[in-house]
PDB file of C-alpha atoms and ligand atoms in Angstrom:
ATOM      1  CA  UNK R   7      27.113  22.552  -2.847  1.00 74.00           C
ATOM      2  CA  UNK R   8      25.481  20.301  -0.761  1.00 90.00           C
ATOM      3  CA  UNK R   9      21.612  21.267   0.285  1.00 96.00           C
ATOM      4  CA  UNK R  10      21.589  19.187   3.337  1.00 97.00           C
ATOM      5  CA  UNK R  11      24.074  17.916   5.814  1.00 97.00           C
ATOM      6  CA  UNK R  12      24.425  15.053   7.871  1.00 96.00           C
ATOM      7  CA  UNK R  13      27.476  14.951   9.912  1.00 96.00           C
ATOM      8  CA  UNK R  14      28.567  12.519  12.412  1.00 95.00           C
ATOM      9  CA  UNK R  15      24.628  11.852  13.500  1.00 93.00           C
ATOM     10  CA  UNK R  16      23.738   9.486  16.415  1.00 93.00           C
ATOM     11  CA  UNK R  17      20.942   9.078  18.109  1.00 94.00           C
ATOM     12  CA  UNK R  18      19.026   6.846  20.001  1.00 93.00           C
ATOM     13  CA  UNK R  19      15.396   7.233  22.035  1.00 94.00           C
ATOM     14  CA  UNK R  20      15.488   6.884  25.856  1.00 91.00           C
ATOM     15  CA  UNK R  21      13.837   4.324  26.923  1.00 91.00           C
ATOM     16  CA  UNK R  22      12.699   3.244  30.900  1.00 91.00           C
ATOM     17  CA  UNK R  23      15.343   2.085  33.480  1.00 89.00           C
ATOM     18  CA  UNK R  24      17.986   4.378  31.586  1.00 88.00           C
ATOM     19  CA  UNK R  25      18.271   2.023  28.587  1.00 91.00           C
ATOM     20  CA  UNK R  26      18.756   3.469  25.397  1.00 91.00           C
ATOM     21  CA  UNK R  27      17.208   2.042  21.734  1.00 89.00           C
ATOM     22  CA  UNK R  28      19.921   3.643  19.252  1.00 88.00           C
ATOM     23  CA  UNK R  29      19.140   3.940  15.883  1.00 86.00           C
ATOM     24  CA  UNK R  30      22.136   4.503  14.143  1.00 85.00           C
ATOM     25  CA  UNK R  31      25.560   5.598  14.941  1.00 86.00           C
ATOM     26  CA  UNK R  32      28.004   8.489  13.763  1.00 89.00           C
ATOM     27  CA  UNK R  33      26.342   8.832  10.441  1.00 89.00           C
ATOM     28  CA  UNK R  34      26.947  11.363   7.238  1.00 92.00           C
ATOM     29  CA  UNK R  35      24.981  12.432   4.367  1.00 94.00           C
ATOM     30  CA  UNK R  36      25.231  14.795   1.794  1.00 96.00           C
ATOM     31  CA  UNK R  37      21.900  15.755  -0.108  1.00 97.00           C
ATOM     32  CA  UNK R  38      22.356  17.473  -3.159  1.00 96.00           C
ATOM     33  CA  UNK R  39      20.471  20.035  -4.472  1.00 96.00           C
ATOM     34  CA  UNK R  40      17.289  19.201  -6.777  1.00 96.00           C
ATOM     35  CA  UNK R  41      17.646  15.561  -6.001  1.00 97.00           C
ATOM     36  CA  UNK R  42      14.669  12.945  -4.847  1.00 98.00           C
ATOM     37  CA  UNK R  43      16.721  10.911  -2.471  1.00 98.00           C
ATOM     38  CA  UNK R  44      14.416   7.979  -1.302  1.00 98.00           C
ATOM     39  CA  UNK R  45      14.884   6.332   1.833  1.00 96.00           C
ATOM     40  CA  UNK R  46      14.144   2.648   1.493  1.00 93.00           C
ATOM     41  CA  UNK R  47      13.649   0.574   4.234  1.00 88.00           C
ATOM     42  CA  UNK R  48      11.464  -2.226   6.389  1.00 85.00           C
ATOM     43  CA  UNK R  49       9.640  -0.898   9.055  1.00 86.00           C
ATOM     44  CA  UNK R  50      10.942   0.096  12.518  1.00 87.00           C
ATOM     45  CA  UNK R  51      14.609   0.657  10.741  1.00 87.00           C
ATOM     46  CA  UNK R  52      14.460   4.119  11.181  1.00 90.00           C
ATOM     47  CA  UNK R  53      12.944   5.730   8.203  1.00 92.00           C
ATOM     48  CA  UNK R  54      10.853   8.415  10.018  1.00 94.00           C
ATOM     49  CA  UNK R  55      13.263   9.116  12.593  1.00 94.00           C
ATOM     50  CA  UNK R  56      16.041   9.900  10.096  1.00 94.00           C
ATOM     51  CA  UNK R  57      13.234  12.465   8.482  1.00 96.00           C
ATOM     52  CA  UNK R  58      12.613  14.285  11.545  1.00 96.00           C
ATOM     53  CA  UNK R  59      16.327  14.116  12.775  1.00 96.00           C
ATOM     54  CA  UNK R  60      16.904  16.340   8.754  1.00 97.00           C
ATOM     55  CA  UNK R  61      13.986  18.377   8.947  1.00 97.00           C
ATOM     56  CA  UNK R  62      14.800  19.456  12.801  1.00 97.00           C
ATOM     57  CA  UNK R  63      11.931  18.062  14.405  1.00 96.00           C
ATOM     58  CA  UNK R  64      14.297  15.650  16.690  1.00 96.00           C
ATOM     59  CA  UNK R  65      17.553  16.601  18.202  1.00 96.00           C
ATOM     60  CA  UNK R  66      20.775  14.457  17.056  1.00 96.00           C
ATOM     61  CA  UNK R  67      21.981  12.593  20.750  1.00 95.00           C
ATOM     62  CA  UNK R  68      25.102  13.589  18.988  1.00 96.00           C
ATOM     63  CA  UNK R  69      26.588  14.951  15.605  1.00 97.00           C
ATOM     64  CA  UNK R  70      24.820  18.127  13.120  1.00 97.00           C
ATOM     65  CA  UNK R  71      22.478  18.707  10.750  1.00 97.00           C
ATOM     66  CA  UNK R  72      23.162  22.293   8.328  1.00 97.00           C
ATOM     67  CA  UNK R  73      20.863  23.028   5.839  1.00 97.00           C
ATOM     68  CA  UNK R  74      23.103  25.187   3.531  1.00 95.00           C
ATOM     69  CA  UNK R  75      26.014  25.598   6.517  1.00 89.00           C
ATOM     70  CA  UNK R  76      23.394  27.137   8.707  1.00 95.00           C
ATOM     71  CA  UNK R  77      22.612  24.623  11.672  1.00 97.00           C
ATOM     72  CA  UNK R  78      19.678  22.785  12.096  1.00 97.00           C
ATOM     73  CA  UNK R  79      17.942  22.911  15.682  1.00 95.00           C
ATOM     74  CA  UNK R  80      14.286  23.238  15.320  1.00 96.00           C
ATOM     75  CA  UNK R  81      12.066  22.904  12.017  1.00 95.00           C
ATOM     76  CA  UNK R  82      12.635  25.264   9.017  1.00 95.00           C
ATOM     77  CA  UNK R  83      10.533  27.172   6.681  1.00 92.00           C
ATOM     78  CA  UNK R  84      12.438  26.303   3.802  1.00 95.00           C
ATOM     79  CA  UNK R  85      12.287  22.429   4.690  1.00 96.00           C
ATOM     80  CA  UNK R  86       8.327  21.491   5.155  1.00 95.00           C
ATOM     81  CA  UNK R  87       7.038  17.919   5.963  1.00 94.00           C
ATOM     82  CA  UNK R  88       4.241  15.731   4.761  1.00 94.00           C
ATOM     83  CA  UNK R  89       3.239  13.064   6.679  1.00 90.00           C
ATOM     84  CA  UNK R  90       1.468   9.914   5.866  1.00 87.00           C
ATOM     85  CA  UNK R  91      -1.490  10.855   7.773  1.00 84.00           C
ATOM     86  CA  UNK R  92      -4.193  12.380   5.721  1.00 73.00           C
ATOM     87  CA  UNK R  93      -5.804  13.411   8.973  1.00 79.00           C
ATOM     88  CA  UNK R  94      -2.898  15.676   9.350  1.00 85.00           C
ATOM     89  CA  UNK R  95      -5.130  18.505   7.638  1.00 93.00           C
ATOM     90  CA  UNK R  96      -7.437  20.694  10.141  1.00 93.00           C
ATOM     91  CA  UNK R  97     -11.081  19.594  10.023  1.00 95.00           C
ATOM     92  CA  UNK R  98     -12.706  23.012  10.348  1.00 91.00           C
ATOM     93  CA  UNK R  99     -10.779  24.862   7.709  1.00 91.00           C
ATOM     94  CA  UNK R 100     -11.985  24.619   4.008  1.00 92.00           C
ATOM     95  CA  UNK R 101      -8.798  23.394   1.582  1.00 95.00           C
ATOM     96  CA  UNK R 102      -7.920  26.806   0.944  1.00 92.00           C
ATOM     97  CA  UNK R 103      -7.738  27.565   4.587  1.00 90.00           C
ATOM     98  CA  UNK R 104      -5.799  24.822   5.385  1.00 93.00           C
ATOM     99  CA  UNK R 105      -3.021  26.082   2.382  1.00 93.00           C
ATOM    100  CA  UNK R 106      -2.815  29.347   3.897  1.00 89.00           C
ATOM    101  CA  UNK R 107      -3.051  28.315   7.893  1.00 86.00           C
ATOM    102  CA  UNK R 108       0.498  27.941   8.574  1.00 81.00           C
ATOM    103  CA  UNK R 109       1.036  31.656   7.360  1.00 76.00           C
ATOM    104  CA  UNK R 110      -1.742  33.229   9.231  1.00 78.00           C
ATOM    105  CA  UNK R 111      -1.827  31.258  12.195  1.00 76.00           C
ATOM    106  CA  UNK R 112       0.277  33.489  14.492  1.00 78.00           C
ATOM    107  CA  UNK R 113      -1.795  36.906  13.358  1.00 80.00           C
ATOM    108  CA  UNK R 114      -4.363  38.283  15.328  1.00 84.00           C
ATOM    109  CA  UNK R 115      -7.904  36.786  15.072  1.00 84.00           C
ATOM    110  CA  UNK R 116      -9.318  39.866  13.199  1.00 85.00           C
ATOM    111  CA  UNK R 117      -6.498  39.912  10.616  1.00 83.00           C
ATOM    112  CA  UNK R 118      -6.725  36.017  10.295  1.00 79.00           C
ATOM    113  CA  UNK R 119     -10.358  36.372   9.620  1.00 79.00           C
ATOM    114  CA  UNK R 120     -10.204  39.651   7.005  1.00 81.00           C
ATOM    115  CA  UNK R 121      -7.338  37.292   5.291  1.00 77.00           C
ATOM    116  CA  UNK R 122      -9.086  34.371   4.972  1.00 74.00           C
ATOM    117  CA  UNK R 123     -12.020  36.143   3.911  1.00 73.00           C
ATOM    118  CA  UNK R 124      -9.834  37.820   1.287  1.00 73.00           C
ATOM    119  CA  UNK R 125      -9.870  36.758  -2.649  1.00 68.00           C
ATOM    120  CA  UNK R 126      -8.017  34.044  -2.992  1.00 68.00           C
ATOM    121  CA  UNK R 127      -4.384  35.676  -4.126  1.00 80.00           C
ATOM    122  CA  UNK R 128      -2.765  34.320  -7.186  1.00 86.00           C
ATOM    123  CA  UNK R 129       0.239  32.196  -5.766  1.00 87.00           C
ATOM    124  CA  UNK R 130      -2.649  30.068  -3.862  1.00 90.00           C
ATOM    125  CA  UNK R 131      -4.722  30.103  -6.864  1.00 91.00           C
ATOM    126  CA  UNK R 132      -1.535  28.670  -8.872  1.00 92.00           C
ATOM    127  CA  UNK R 133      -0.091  26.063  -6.109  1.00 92.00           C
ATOM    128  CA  UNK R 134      -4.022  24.705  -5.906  1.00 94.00           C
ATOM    129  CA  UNK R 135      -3.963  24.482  -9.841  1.00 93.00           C
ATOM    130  CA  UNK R 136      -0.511  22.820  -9.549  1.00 92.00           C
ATOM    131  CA  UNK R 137      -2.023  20.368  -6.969  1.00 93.00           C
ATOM    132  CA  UNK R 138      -5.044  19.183  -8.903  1.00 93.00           C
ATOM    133  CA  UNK R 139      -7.222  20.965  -6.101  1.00 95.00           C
ATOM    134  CA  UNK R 140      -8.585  24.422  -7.710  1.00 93.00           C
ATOM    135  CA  UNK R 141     -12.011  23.005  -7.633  1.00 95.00           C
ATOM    136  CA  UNK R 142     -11.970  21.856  -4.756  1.00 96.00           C
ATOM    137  CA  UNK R 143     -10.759  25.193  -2.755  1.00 93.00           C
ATOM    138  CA  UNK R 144     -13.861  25.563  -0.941  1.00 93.00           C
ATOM    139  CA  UNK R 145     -14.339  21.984   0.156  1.00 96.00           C
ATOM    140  CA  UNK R 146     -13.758  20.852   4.203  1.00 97.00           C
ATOM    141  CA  UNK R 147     -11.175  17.834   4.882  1.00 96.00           C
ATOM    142  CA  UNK R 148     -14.353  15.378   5.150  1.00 96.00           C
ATOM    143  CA  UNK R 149     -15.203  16.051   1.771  1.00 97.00           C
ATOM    144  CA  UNK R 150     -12.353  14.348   0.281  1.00 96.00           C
ATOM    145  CA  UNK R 151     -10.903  11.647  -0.964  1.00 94.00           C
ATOM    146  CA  UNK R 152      -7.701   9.772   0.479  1.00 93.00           C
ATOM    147  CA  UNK R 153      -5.489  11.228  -2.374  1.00 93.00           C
ATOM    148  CA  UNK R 154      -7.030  15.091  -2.623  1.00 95.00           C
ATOM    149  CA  UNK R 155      -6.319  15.578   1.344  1.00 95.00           C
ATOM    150  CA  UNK R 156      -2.637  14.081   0.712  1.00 93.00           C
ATOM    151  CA  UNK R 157      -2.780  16.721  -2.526  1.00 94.00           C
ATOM    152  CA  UNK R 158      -4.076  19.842  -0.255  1.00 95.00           C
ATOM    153  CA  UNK R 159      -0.794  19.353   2.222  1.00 94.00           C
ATOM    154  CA  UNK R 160       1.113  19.257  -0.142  1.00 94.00           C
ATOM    155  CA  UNK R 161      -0.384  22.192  -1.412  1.00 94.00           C
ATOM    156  CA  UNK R 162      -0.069  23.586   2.122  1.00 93.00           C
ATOM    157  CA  UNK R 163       3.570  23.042   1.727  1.00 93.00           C
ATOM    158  CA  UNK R 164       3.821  24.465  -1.510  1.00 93.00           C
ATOM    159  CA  UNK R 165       2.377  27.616  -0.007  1.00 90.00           C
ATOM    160  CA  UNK R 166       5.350  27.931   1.906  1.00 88.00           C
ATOM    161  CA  UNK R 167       7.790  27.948  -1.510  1.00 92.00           C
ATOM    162  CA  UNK R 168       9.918  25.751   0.078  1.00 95.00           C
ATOM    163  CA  UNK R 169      13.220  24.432  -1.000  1.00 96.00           C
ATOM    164  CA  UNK R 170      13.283  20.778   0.435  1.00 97.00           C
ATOM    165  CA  UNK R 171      10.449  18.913   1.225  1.00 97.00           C
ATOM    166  CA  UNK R 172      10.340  15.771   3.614  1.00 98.00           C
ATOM    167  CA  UNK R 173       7.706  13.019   2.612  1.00 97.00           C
ATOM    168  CA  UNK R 174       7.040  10.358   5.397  1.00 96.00           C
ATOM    169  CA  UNK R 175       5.196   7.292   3.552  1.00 95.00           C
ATOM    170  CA  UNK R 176       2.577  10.226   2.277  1.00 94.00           C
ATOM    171  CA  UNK R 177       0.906   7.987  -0.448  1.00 94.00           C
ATOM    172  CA  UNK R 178       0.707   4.596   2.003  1.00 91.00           C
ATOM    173  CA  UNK R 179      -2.675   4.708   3.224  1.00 89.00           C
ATOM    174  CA  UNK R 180      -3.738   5.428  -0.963  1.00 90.00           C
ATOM    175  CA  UNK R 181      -5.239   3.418  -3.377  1.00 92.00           C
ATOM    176  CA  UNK R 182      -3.449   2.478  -6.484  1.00 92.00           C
ATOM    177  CA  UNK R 183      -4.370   4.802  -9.139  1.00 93.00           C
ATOM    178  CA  UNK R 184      -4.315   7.467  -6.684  1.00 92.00           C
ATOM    179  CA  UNK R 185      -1.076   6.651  -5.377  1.00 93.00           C
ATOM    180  CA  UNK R 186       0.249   6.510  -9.488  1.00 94.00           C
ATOM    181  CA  UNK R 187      -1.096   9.886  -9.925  1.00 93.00           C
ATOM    182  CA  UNK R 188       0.223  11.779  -6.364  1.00 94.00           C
ATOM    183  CA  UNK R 189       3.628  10.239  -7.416  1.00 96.00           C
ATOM    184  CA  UNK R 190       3.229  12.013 -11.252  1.00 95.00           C
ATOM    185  CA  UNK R 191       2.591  15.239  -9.257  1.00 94.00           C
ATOM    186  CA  UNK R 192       6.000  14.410  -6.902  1.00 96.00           C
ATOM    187  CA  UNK R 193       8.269  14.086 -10.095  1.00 96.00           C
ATOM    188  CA  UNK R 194       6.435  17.280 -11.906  1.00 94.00           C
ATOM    189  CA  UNK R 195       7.179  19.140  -8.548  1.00 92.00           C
ATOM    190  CA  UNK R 196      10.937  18.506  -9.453  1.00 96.00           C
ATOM    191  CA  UNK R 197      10.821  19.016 -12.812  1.00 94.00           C
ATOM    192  CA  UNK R 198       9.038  22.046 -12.956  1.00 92.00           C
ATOM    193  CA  UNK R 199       9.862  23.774  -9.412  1.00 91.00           C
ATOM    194  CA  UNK R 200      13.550  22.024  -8.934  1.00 93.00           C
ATOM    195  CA  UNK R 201      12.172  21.139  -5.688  1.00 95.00           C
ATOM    196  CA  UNK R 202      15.371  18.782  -3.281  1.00 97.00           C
ATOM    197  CA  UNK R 203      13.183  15.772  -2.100  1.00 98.00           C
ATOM    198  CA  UNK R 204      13.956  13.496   0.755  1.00 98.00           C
ATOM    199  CA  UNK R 205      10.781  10.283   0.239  1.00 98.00           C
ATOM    200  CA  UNK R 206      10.411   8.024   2.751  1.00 97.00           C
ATOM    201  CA  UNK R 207       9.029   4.964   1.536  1.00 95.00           C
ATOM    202  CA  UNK R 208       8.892   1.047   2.088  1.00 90.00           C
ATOM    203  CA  UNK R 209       7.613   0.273  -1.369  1.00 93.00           C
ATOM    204  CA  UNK R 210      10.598  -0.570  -3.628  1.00 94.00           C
ATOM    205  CA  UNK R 211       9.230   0.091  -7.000  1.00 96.00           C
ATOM    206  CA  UNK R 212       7.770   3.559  -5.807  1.00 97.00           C
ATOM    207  CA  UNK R 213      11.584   4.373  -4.911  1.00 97.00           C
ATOM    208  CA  UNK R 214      12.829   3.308  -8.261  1.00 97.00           C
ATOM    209  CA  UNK R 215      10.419   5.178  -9.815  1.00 98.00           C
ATOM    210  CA  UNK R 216      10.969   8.710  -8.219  1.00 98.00           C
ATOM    211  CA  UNK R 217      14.799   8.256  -6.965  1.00 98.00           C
ATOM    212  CA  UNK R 218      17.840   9.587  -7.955  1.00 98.00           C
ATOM    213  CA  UNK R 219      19.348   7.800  -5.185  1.00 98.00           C
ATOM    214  CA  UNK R 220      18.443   5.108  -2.890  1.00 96.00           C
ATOM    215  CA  UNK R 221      19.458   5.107   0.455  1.00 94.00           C
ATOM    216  CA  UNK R 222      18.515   1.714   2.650  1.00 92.00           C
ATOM    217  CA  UNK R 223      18.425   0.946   6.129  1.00 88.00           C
ATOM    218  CA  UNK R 224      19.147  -2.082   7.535  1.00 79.00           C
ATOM    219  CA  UNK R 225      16.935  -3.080  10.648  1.00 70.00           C
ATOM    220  CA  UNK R 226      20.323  -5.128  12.114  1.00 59.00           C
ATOM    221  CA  UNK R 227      22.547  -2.569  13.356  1.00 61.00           C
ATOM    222  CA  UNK R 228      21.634   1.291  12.287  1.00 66.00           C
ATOM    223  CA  UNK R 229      23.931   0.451   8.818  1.00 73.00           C
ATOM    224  CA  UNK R 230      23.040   2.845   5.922  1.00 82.00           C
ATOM    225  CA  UNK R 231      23.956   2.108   2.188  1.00 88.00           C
ATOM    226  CA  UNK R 232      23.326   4.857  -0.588  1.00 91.00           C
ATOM    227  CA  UNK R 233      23.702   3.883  -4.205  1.00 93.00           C
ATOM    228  CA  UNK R 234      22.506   5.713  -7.290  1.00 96.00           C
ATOM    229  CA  UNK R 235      19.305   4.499  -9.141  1.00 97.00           C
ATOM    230  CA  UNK R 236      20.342   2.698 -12.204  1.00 96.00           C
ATOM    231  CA  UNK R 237      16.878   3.481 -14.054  1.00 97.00           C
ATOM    232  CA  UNK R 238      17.313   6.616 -16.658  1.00 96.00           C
ATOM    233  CA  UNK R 239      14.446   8.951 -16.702  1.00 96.00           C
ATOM    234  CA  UNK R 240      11.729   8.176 -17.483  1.00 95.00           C
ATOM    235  CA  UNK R 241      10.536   5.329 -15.884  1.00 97.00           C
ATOM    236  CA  UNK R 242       7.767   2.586 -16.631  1.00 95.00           C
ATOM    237  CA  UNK R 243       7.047  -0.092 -13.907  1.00 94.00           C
ATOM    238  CA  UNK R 244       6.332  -2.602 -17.222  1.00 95.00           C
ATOM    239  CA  UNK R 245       9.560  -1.725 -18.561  1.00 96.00           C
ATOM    240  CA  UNK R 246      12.023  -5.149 -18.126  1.00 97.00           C
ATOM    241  CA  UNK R 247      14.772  -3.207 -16.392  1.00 97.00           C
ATOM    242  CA  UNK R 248      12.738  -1.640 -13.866  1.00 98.00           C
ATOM    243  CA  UNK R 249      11.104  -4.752 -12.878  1.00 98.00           C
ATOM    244  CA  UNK R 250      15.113  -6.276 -12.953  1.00 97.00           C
ATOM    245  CA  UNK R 251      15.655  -3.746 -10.900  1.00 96.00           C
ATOM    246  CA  UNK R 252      13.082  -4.251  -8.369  1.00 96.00           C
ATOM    247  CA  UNK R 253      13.294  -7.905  -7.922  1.00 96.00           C
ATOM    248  CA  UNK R 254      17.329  -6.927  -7.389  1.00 94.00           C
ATOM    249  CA  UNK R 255      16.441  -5.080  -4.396  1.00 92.00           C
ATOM    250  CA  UNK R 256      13.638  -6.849  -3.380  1.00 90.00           C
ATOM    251  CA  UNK R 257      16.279  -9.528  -2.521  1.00 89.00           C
ATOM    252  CA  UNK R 258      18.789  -7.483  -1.283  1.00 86.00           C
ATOM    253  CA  UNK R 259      16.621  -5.785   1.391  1.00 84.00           C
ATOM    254  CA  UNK R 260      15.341  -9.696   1.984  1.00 81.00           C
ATOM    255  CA  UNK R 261      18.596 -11.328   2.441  1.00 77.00           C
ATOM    256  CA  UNK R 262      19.714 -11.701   6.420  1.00 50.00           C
ATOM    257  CA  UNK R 263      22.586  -8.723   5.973  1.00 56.00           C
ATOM    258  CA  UNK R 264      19.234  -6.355   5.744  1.00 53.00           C
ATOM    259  CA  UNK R 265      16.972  -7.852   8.022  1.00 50.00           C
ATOM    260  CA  UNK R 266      16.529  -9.613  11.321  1.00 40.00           C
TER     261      UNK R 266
HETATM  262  P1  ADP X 309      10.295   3.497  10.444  1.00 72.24           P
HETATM  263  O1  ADP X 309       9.838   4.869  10.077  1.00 72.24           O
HETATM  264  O2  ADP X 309      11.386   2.977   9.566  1.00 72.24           O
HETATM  265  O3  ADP X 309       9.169   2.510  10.527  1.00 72.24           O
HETATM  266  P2  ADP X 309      10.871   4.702  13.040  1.00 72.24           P
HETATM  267  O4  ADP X 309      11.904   5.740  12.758  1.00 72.24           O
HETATM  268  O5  ADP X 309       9.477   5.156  13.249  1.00 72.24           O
HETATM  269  O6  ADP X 309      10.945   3.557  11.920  1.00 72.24           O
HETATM  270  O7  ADP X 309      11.308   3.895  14.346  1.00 72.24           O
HETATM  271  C1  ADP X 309      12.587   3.283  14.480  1.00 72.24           C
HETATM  272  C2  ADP X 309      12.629   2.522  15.796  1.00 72.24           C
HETATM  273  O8  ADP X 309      12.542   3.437  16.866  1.00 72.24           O
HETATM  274  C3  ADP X 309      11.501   1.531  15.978  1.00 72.24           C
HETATM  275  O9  ADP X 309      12.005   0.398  16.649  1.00 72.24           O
HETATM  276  C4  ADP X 309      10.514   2.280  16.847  1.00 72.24           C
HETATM  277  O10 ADP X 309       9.759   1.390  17.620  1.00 72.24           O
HETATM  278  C5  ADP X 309      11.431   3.121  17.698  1.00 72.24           C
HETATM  279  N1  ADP X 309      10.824   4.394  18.105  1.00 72.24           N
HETATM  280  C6  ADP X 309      10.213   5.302  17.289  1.00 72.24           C
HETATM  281  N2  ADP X 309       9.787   6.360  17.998  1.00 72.24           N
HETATM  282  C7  ADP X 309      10.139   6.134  19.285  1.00 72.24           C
HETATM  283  C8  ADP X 309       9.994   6.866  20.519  1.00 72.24           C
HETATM  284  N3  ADP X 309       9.414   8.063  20.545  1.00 72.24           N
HETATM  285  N4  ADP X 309      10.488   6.291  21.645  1.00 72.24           N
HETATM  286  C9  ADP X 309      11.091   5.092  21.643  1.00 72.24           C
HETATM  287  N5  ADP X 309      11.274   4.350  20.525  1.00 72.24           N
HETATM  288  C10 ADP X 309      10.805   4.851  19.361  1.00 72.24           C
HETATM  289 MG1   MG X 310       7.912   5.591   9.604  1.00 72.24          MG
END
């Protein structure tokens, strides 16, 4: 059974004098579940808007979105986001605050405050283990690094035992090594917690690494193409197929049918 549904999807952003930008045009997807389906793409095709149109944070102009035949209209627990922004964590919470924030935010101040003052519980203990942050539990946003504030949301996402999770760019802003080890975490997340991924990326060889399928958008006219990752499991960016592989799409995504 398919996880996540696209069916018959347009949309396009308003713009002034009553034009219209659209970004793609009566448009289907099935995601499968426990997949990493990458979404490849130059920048300004479309990538983020196609994440937020799936995770309900944008309405379709036209067409439906189910996650498991129940419709999408508004964001879902079972589907959380990470953005690229490692900002995107809240500066006056310690880590472990910011994990269990989304869960506590609507109780009343007293309760929040008695929870958060509470021993940490074991499933945060475990999904701040699992994130390479249980030292760090006790540590505000400013404290860290690039890559451990891009760990904690996950973590915070985590928290939420989530079924799908949407990653926009999350690793861009990154360093190398740090980027290598955030996407190690990514695949052990769906090896070990059969977690259905939907990565946005613009980096070709980090979507051959973590893909089971590709799907690229073209900048020219909304046009979407899906194709399987021909790299078996697992993967090594030395190894001569991957970088075959790469330089493939490199040139595919360069010639003039993919871009202006
Ligand atoms: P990507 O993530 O691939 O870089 P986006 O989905 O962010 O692309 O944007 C796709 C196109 O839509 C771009 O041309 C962008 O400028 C435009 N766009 C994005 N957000 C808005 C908005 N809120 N209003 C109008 N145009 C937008
Ligand atoms: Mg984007």
């Amino acid at each position: 059974m398919s996880l996540l549904t696209a069916e018959n999807l347009s949309f396009s952003y308003p713009l002034d004098e009553g034009k219209k930008l659209d970004i793609f045009h009566n448009w289907n997807l099935k995601v499968q579940e426990g997949e990493i389906l990458c979404l490849l793409g130059p920048s300004g095709c479309g990538k983020s808007t196609v994440l937020k149109l799936l995770a309900g944070f944008l309405a379709p102009s036209s067409g439906s979105v189910f996650y498991r035949d129940n419709p999408v209209r508004a964001p879902f627990k079972m589907g959380q986001m990470i953005f690229q922004d490692p900002s995107q964590l809240l500066p006056w919470l310690t880590v472990r605050e910011n994990v269990l924030f989304p869960n506590i935010r609507r109780m009343p101040a007293r309760r929040r405050k008695a929870t958060l003052r509470k021993e940490p519980d074991e499933q945060l203990q475990q999904i701040l283990g699992l994130s390479g942050m249980e030292e760090y539990g006790d540590f505000y946003p400013s404290q860290l690094s690039g890559g451990m504030k891009q760990r904690c949301a996950l973590a915070r996402s985590l928290y939420a035992n989530p079924e799908i999770l949407f990653m926009d760019e999350p690793f861009v802003s990154l360093d190398a090594p740090s980027r290598n080890s955030l996407q190690k975490l990514v695949l052990k997340l769906w090896e070990e917690k059969k977690k259905t991924i939907l990565f946005v990326t613009h980096d070709i060889a980090e979507a051959l690494l973590l893909a089971d399928r590709l799907m690229i958008l073209s900048t020219l006219n909304g046009a979407v193409k899906i194709q399987e990752n021909p790299l078996s499991r697992p993967r090594r960016r030395q190894n001569p197929d991957f970088l075959k592989q790469e330089a493939r799409l490199y040139s595919y995504l360069e010639s003039s049918e993919m871009t202006l």
